[in-house]
Short mmCIF file of C-alpha atoms and ligand atoms in Angstrom, two decimals:
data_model
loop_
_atom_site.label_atom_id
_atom_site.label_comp_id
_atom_site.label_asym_id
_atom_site.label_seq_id
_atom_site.Cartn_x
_atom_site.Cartn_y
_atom_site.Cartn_z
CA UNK A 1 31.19 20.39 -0.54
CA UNK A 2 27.46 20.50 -0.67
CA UNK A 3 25.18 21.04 2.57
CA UNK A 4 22.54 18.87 1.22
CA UNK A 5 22.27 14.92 1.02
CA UNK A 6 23.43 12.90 -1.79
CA UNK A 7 20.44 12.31 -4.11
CA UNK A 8 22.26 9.38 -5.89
CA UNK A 9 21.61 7.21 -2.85
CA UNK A 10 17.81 8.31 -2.90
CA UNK A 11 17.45 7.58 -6.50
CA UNK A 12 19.36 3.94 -6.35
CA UNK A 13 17.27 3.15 -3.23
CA UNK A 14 14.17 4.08 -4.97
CA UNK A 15 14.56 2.28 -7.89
CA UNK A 16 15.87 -0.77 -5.46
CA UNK A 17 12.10 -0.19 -4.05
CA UNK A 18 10.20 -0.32 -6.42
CA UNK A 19 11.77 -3.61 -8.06
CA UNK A 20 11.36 -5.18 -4.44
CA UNK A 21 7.69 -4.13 -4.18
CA UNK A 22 6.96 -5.51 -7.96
CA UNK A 23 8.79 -8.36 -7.42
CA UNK A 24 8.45 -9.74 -3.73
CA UNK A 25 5.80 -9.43 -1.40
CA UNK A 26 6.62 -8.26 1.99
CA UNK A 27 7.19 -11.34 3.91
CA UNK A 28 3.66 -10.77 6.05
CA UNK A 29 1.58 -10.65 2.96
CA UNK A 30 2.91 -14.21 1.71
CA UNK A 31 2.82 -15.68 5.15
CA UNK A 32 -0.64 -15.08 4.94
CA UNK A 33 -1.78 -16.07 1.66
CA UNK A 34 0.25 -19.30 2.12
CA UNK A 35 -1.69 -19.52 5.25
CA UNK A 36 -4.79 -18.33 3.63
CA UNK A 37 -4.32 -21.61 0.69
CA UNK A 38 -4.32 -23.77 4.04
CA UNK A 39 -7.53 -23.08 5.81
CA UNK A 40 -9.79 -22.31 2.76
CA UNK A 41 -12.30 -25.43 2.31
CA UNK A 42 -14.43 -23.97 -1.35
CA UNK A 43 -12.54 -25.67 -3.84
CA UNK A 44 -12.77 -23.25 -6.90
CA UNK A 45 -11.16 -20.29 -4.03
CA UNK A 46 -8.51 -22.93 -2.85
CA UNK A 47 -7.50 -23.31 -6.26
CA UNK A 48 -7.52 -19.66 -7.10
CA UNK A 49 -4.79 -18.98 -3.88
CA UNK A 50 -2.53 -21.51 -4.71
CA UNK A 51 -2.43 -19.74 -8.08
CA UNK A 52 -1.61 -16.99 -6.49
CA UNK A 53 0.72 -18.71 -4.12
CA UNK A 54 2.62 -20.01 -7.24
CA UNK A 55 2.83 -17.06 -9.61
CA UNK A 56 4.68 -14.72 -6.97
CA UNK A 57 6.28 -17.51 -5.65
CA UNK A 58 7.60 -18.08 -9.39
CA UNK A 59 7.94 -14.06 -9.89
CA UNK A 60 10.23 -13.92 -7.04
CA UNK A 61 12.89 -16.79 -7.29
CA UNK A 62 12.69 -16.00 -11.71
CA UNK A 63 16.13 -14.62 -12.53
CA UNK A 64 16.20 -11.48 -12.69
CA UNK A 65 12.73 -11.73 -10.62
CA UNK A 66 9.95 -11.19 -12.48
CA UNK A 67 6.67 -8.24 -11.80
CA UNK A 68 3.79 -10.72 -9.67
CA UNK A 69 1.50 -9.07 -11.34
CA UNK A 70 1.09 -7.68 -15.06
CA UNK A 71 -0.22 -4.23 -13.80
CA UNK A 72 2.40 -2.64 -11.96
CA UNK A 73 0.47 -0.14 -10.53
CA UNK A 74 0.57 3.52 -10.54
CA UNK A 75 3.54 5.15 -8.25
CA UNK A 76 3.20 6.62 -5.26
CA UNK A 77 5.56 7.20 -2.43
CA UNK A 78 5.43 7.59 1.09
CA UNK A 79 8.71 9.71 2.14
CA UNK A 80 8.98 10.42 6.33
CA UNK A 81 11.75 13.00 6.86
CA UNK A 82 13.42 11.93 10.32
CA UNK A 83 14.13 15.81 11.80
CA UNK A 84 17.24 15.17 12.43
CA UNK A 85 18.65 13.90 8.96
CA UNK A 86 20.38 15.97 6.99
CA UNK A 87 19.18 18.71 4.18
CA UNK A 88 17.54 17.39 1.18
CA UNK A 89 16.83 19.35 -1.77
CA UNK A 90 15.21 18.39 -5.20
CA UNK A 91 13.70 14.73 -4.03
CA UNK A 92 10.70 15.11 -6.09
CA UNK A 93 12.83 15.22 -9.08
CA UNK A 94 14.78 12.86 -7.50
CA UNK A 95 11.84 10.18 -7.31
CA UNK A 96 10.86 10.86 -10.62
CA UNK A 97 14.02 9.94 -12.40
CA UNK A 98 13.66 6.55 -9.97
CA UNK A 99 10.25 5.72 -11.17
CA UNK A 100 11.36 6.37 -15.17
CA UNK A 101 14.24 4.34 -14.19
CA UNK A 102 12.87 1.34 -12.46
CA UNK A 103 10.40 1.50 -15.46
CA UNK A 104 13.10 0.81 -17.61
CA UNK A 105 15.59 -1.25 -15.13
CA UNK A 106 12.71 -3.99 -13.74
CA UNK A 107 11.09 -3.36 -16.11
CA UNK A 108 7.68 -2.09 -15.25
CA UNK A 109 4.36 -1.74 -16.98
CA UNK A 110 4.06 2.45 -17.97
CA UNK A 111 0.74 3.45 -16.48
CA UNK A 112 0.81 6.98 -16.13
CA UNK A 113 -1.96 8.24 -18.72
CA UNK A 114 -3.49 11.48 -19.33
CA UNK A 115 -6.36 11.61 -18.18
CA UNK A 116 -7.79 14.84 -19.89
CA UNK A 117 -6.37 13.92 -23.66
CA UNK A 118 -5.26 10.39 -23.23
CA UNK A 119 -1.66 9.46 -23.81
CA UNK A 120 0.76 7.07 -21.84
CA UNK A 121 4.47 8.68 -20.96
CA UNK A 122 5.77 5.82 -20.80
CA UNK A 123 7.92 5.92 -18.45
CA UNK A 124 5.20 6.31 -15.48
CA UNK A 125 5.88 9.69 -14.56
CA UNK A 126 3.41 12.62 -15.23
CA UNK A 127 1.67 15.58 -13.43
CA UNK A 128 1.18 14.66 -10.13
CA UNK A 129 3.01 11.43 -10.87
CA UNK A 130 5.14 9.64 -8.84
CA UNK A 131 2.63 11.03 -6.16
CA UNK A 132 4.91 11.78 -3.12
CA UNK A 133 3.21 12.00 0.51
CA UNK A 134 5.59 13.77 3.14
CA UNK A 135 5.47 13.52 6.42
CA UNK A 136 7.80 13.98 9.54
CA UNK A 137 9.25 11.68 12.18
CA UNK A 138 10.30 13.45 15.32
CA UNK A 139 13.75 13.13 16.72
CA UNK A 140 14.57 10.22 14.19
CA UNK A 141 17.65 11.03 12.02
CA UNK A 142 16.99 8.86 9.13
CA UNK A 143 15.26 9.07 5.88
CA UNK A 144 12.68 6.54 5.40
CA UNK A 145 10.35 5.70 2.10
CA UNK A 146 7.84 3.66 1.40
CA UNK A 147 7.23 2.42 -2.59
CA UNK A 148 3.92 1.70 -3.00
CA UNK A 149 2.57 0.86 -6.55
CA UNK A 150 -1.16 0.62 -6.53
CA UNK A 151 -3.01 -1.60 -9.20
CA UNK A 152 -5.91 -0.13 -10.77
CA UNK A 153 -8.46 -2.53 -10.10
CA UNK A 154 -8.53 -2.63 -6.54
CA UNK A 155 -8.24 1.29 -6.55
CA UNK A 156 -11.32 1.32 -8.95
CA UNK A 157 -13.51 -0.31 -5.72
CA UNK A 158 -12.34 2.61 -3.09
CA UNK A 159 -14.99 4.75 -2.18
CA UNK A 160 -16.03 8.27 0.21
CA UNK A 161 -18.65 8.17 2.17
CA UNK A 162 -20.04 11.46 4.01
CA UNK A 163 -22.07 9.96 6.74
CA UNK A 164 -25.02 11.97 8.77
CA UNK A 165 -23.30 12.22 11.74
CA UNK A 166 -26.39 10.42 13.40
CA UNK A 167 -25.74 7.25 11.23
CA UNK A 168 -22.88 6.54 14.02
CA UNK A 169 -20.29 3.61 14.29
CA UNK A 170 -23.28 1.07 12.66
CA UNK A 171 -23.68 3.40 9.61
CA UNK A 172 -19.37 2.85 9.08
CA UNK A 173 -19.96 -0.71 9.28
CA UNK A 174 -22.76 -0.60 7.08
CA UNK A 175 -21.06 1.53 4.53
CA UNK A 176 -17.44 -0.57 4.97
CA UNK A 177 -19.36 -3.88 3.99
CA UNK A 178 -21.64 -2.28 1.32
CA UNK A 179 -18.65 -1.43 -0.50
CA UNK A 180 -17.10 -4.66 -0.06
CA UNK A 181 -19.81 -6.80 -1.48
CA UNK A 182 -20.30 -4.12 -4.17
CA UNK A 183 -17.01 -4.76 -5.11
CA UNK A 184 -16.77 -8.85 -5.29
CA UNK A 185 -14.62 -10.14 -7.38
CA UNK A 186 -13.34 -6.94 -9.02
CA UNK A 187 -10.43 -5.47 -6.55
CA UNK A 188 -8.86 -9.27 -6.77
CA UNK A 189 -9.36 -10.44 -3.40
CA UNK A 190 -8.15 -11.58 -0.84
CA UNK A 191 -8.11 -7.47 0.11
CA UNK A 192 -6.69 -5.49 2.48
CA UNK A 193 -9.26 -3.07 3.85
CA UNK A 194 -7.74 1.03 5.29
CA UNK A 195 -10.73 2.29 6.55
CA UNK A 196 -10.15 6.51 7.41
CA UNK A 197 -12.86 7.99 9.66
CA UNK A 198 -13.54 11.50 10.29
CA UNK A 199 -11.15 14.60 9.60
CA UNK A 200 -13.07 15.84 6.30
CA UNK A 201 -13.38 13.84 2.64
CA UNK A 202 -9.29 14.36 1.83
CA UNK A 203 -8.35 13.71 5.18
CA UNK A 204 -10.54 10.45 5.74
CA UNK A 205 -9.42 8.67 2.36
CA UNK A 206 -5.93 9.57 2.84
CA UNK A 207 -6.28 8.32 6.48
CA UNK A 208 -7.65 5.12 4.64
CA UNK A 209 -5.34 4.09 2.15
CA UNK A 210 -2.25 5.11 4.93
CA UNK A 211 -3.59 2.19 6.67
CA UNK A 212 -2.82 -0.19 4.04
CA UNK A 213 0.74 0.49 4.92
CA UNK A 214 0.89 -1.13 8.38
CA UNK A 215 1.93 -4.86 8.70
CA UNK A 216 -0.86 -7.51 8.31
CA UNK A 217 -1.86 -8.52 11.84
CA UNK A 218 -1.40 -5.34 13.70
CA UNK A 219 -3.66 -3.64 15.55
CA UNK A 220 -4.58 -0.19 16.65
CA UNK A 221 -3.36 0.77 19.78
CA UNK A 222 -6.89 2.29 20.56
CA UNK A 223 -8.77 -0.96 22.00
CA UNK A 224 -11.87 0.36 20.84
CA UNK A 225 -10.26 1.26 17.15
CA UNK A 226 -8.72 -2.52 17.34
CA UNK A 227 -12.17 -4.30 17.98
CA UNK A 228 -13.82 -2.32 14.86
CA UNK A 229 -10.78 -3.60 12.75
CA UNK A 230 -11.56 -7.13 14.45
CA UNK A 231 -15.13 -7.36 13.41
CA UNK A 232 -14.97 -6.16 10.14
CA UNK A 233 -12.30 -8.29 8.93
CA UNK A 234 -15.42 -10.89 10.89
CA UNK A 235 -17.71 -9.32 9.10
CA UNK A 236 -16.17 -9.07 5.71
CA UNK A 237 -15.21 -12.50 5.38
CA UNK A 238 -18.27 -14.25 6.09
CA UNK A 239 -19.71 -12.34 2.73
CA UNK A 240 -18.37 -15.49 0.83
CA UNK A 241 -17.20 -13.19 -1.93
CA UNK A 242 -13.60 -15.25 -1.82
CA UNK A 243 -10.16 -15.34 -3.52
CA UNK A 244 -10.86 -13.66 -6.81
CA UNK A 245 -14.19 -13.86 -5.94
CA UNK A 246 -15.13 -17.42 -6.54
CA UNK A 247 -16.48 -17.87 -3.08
CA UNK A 248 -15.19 -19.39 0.50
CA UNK A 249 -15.20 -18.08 3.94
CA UNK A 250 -12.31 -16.88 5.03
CA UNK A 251 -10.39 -15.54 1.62
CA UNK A 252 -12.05 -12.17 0.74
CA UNK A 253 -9.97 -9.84 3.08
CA UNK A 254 -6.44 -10.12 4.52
CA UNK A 255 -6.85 -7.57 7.17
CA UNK A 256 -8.86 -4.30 8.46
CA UNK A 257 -7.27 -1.31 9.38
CA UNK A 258 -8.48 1.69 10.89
CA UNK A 259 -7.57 5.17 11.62
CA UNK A 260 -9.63 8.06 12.57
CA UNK A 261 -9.25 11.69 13.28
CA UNK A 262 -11.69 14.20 14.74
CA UNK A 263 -14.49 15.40 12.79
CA UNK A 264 -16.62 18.26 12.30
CA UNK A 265 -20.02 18.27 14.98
CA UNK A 266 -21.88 18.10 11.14
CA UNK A 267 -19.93 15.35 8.96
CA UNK A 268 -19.07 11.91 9.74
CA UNK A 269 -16.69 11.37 6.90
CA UNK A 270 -15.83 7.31 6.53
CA UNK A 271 -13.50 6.57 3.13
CA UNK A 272 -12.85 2.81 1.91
CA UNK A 273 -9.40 1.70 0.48
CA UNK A 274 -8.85 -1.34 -1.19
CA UNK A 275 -5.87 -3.29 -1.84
CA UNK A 276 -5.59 -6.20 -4.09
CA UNK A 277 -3.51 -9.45 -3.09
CA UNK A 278 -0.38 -7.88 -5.14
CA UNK A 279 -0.24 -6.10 -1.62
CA UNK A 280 2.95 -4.19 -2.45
CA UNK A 281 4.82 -1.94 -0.47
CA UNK A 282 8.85 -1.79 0.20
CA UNK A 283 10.20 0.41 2.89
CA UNK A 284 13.92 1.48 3.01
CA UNK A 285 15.43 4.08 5.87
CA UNK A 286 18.40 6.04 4.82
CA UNK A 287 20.85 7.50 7.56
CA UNK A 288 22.95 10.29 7.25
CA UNK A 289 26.22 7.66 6.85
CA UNK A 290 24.84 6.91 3.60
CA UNK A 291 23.87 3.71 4.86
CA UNK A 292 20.32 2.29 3.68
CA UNK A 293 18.54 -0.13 5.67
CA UNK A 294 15.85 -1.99 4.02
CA UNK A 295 12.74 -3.03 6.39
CA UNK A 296 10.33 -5.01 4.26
CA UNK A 297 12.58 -6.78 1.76
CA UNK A 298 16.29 -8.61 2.36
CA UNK A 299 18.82 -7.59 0.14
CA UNK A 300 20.71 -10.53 -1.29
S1 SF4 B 401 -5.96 -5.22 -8.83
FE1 SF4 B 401 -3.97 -5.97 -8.09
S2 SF4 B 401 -3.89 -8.18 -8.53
FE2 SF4 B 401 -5.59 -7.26 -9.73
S3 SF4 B 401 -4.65 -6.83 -11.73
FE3 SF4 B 401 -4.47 -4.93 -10.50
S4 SF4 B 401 -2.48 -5.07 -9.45
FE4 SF4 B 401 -2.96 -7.11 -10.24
#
């Protein structure tokens, strides 16, 4: 008998991922843009959300459900290893064969392309691709992962900024909304704003688009980190760029979120991610039973 964890569950849960995240927004992402259609007043921006509101409302109940959004996104997965769950061996490989076959299965636009010679796989794997981020959970026994397909148009609009150090919490703000009206229209708002401060340029955009994880609504647990998130959600909205950017004031972002880590005394790192309204992400845990527990999405 082998000492290391089925990979058949992995794969099947993957694959169940990534057709939930292409297929179904996570239930606080819909709330909001239902919510979102309610309280806008500029006509053209109303209209634009209740398209919205009715193409993933159609994608999901379609049968089989349909993608809510013609670019599927490139794949990357979050994968937190609980220290107590069993051995796992060969989940890279694993997560690939998922991605070629929820490619296939949902199916999925292929948008892993070369981007040295050109040239789509088509079957959205490649070098680097599914990109898998590890991480630990201590004392938790159970396996969790995150799908996370991220269109290419809002990821065209993140941006690094290395900040003087001097240019303080006002120069983050600054650079946050500079970004955001740069970007209009283009990263299909509403948005979802990660925002990663300090650490050093990798750390501070991975720190960023991390934060596009967390529900919509929550906020940090540092009061100080939770009032920045406050006012630039504020701040960001009353740009006027809108729902697809055709104007209004309260449909250009969904949410701020914010996480820092320590810098260097010389570099005030501050990186930008943007996520479009397709906010997708579909989180599973897997305990050492075998069962899987799906967090985001209900299994009917
Ligand atoms: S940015 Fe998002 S909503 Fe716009 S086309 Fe890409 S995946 Fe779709």
């Amino acid at each position: 008998m082998s000492d290391t964890f089925d990979n058949a569950i992995i794969e099947d849960t993957a694959v169940k991922l990534l057709r939930f995240a292409a297929t179904q927004l996570p239930s606080d992402v819909s709330k909001a843009l239902k919510n979102m259609h309610e309280q806008e007043v500029n006509p053209p921006s109303k209209a634009a959300l209740k398209t919205i509101v009715d193409n993933f409302t159609m994608a999901e109940t379609a049968t089989p459900p349909l993608p809510l959004c013609q670019d599927t996104g490139i794949h990357i997965y979050y994968v937190n290893i609980g220290e107590n769950f069993p051995k796992i061996k060969g989940i890279e490989e694993t997560l690939r064969k998922a991605s070629a076959r929820a490619t296939e299965e949902v199916p999925l636009r292929p948008n892993a392309v070369n981007p040295i010679v050109g040239g789509n796989t088509g079957d959205n794997t490649g070098r680097h691709i599914p990109f898998i981020n590890y991480d630990f959970i201590p004392g938790a026994d159970y396996l969790e992962i995150t799908a996370f397909p991220k269109g290419g148009g809002s990821e065209n609009m993140c941006a690094l900024g290395m900040l003087k150090p001097g240019q303080g919490i006002n120069g983050i703000k600054k650079f946050v909304i500079d970004i955001i009206i740069n970007a209009g229209g283009q990263p299909c708002p509403p948005v979802v704003v990660g925002v990663g401060i300090g650490g050093g340029a990798d750390i501070a955009l991975k720190l960023g688009k991390k934060q596009l994880l967390r529900p919509l609504g929550q906020r940090h647990s540092d009061p100080e980190i939770a009032k920045l998130e406050e006012d630039l959600l504020k701040a960001i909205n009353m740009t006027g760029i809108g729902s697809m950017g055709l104007g209004g004031e309260v449909s250009t972002a969904l949410d701020v979120k914010i996480e820092f880590a320590h810098r260097h005394p010389a570099s005030l790192p501050a990186a930008v991610a943007i996520q479009c309204w397709a906010a997708r992400r579909a989180t599973a845990r897997i305990y050492p039973d075998k069962r899987v527990e799906f967090v985001t999405h209900k299994e009917v």
